[in-house]
């Protein structure tokens, strides 16, 4: 079983990203489970979403406390929230950031991967320049960085699940796939 935790802020689309990634992986014939955890329900508040992936049916119904990988939609959360809590040693942290993975020295015991999903979202007019909606771009990076799903299935799931600007979101995912920086 592979377990992922998404960290974002209200309005960035972390919960929808988890759902879309679950749909993409389901298309590949695996079992998935996606669910959110809300704190204060307001725009900009920290939000977590979870995703389980397995070859067999998933019967667990609890939060994910020991994720294999993290996806961080807002890099300011790294200093505001203990995003690495419970992350397995050697786990991957995919960060929406214009910095290189080497910038995150305090995360060196993990595999850090970065993509500037905010710039990609702005380029495709997803959200505003001040509040870009980065969820579909970060999924393209997840396809490359985590290797748990094919980018074509991510794009297919985006086109099915995103009600507005489907083509722009799909292109953002493909660009992020290509622009992902790994150390």
Short mmCIF file of C-alpha atoms in Angstrom, two decimals, residues 7-178:
data_model
loop_
_atom_site.label_atom_id
_atom_site.label_comp_id
_atom_site.label_asym_id
_atom_site.label_seq_id
_atom_site.Cartn_x
_atom_site.Cartn_y
_atom_site.Cartn_z
CA UNK A 7 -0.79 19.85 2.41
CA UNK A 8 -2.35 22.98 1.02
CA UNK A 9 -4.35 26.02 1.91
CA UNK A 10 -8.07 26.46 1.45
CA UNK A 11 -8.69 27.51 -2.13
CA UNK A 12 -5.60 25.87 -3.67
CA UNK A 13 -7.42 22.67 -4.55
CA UNK A 14 -5.61 20.13 -2.37
CA UNK A 15 -8.76 18.09 -1.77
CA UNK A 16 -9.68 18.07 -5.47
CA UNK A 17 -6.08 17.16 -6.35
CA UNK A 18 -6.31 14.10 -4.11
CA UNK A 19 -9.58 13.10 -5.75
CA UNK A 20 -8.28 13.59 -9.30
CA UNK A 21 -5.12 11.60 -8.55
CA UNK A 22 -7.29 8.83 -7.10
CA UNK A 23 -9.37 8.79 -10.30
CA UNK A 24 -6.22 8.63 -12.43
CA UNK A 25 -4.80 5.70 -10.45
CA UNK A 26 -8.18 3.92 -10.45
CA UNK A 27 -8.07 4.06 -14.26
CA UNK A 28 -4.94 1.89 -14.03
CA UNK A 29 -6.89 -0.83 -12.23
CA UNK A 30 -5.75 -0.22 -8.67
CA UNK A 31 -7.83 0.42 -5.58
CA UNK A 32 -7.80 3.93 -4.12
CA UNK A 33 -9.19 5.84 -1.20
CA UNK A 34 -9.21 9.64 -1.05
CA UNK A 35 -10.48 11.83 1.76
CA UNK A 36 -9.93 15.32 3.24
CA UNK A 37 -9.27 16.63 6.72
CA UNK A 38 -10.41 20.15 7.37
CA UNK A 39 -9.40 22.35 10.26
CA UNK A 40 -10.88 25.78 10.11
CA UNK A 41 -12.93 25.86 6.92
CA UNK A 42 -11.92 29.14 5.36
CA UNK A 43 -9.91 30.27 2.38
CA UNK A 44 -6.19 30.24 3.16
CA UNK A 45 -6.37 27.94 6.20
CA UNK A 46 -4.17 24.81 6.17
CA UNK A 47 -5.92 21.81 4.64
CA UNK A 48 -4.86 18.19 4.45
CA UNK A 49 -6.04 15.52 2.06
CA UNK A 50 -5.11 11.86 1.96
CA UNK A 51 -4.78 9.17 -0.67
CA UNK A 52 -4.26 5.42 -0.33
CA UNK A 53 -3.32 3.23 -3.28
CA UNK A 54 -3.17 -0.54 -3.30
CA UNK A 55 -3.43 -3.52 -5.59
CA UNK A 56 -6.09 -4.99 -3.29
CA UNK A 57 -9.30 -3.63 -1.82
CA UNK A 58 -8.66 -1.09 0.96
CA UNK A 59 -10.53 -1.64 4.21
CA UNK A 60 -8.75 0.96 6.37
CA UNK A 61 -10.95 3.89 7.42
CA UNK A 62 -8.52 5.98 9.46
CA UNK A 63 -6.27 8.97 8.80
CA UNK A 64 -2.86 8.41 7.31
CA UNK A 65 -0.23 8.82 10.03
CA UNK A 66 2.84 7.34 8.27
CA UNK A 67 2.70 8.53 4.63
CA UNK A 68 5.14 7.34 2.00
CA UNK A 69 5.02 10.66 0.17
CA UNK A 70 3.92 14.26 0.71
CA UNK A 71 2.63 16.81 -1.76
CA UNK A 72 2.93 20.41 -0.52
CA UNK A 73 0.98 22.97 -2.52
CA UNK A 74 2.20 25.97 -0.52
CA UNK A 75 5.90 26.07 0.52
CA UNK A 76 5.13 28.47 3.42
CA UNK A 77 3.42 25.54 5.14
CA UNK A 78 6.82 23.89 5.64
CA UNK A 79 7.63 26.47 8.34
CA UNK A 80 4.06 26.81 9.62
CA UNK A 81 3.05 23.16 10.00
CA UNK A 82 5.05 20.03 10.73
CA UNK A 83 4.44 18.67 7.24
CA UNK A 84 6.97 15.87 7.70
CA UNK A 85 5.20 14.42 10.75
CA UNK A 86 5.15 10.68 10.30
CA UNK A 87 6.74 10.72 6.84
CA UNK A 88 8.65 7.50 6.33
CA UNK A 89 12.43 7.79 6.08
CA UNK A 90 13.43 8.23 2.48
CA UNK A 91 9.94 9.40 1.56
CA UNK A 92 9.41 11.92 -1.18
CA UNK A 93 8.26 15.51 -0.61
CA UNK A 94 6.94 17.20 -3.73
CA UNK A 95 6.89 20.96 -3.15
CA UNK A 96 5.30 23.70 -5.22
CA UNK A 97 8.30 26.02 -5.23
CA UNK A 98 10.42 28.12 -7.55
CA UNK A 99 13.47 27.02 -5.52
CA UNK A 100 15.64 24.03 -6.30
CA UNK A 101 15.31 20.92 -4.11
CA UNK A 102 18.73 21.73 -2.56
CA UNK A 103 17.19 24.87 -1.01
CA UNK A 104 15.31 22.72 1.52
CA UNK A 105 18.33 21.67 3.60
CA UNK A 106 16.28 20.85 6.69
CA UNK A 107 14.45 18.21 4.66
CA UNK A 108 17.63 16.45 3.50
CA UNK A 109 16.74 13.10 5.05
CA UNK A 110 13.92 12.91 2.53
CA UNK A 111 13.86 12.99 -1.27
CA UNK A 112 12.81 16.55 -2.20
CA UNK A 113 11.29 17.33 -5.58
CA UNK A 114 10.19 20.81 -6.70
CA UNK A 115 8.03 22.27 -9.42
CA UNK A 116 6.96 25.87 -9.82
CA UNK A 117 3.29 24.99 -10.09
CA UNK A 118 2.26 28.55 -9.18
CA UNK A 119 3.97 30.02 -12.25
CA UNK A 120 2.54 27.29 -14.45
CA UNK A 121 -0.97 27.93 -13.07
CA UNK A 122 -0.59 31.68 -13.69
CA UNK A 123 0.61 30.99 -17.24
CA UNK A 124 -2.61 29.04 -17.93
CA UNK A 125 -4.84 31.58 -16.10
CA UNK A 126 -5.82 29.06 -13.40
CA UNK A 127 -6.94 31.25 -10.54
CA UNK A 128 -5.45 34.71 -10.17
CA UNK A 129 -1.84 35.88 -10.10
CA UNK A 130 -2.20 36.43 -6.32
CA UNK A 131 -3.98 33.11 -5.71
CA UNK A 132 -3.14 30.63 -8.44
CA UNK A 133 -4.94 27.30 -8.34
CA UNK A 134 -2.02 24.88 -8.48
CA UNK A 135 -3.69 21.54 -7.98
CA UNK A 136 -3.65 20.22 -11.55
CA UNK A 137 -0.10 21.40 -12.21
CA UNK A 138 1.16 19.69 -9.08
CA UNK A 139 -0.48 16.44 -10.24
CA UNK A 140 1.62 16.47 -13.39
CA UNK A 141 4.70 16.77 -11.20
CA UNK A 142 3.40 13.98 -8.97
CA UNK A 143 3.14 11.68 -11.97
CA UNK A 144 6.81 12.24 -12.72
CA UNK A 145 8.20 12.44 -9.18
CA UNK A 146 6.32 9.59 -7.53
CA UNK A 147 6.05 7.18 -10.45
CA UNK A 148 2.74 5.82 -9.21
CA UNK A 149 0.60 6.90 -12.16
CA UNK A 150 1.00 7.58 -15.87
CA UNK A 151 0.73 11.25 -16.92
CA UNK A 152 -1.79 10.30 -19.62
CA UNK A 153 -4.18 8.95 -16.96
CA UNK A 154 -3.69 12.12 -14.89
CA UNK A 155 -4.62 14.25 -17.91
CA UNK A 156 -7.60 12.02 -18.66
CA UNK A 157 -8.82 12.33 -15.05
CA UNK A 158 -8.37 16.12 -15.15
CA UNK A 159 -10.45 16.39 -18.31
CA UNK A 160 -13.21 14.31 -16.68
CA UNK A 161 -13.19 15.80 -13.19
CA UNK A 162 -12.37 19.50 -13.63
CA UNK A 163 -15.52 21.40 -14.65
CA UNK A 164 -13.81 24.55 -16.00
CA UNK A 165 -10.78 25.14 -18.21
CA UNK A 166 -10.16 21.41 -18.61
CA UNK A 167 -7.72 21.84 -21.50
CA UNK A 168 -5.77 24.54 -19.67
CA UNK A 169 -5.55 22.37 -16.56
CA UNK A 170 -4.43 19.39 -18.65
CA UNK A 171 -1.70 21.45 -20.35
CA UNK A 172 -0.58 22.76 -16.95
CA UNK A 173 -0.20 19.17 -15.72
CA UNK A 174 1.85 18.20 -18.78
CA UNK A 175 4.10 21.27 -18.41
CA UNK A 176 4.64 20.51 -14.72
CA UNK A 177 5.53 16.92 -15.63
CA UNK A 178 8.31 18.26 -17.86
#
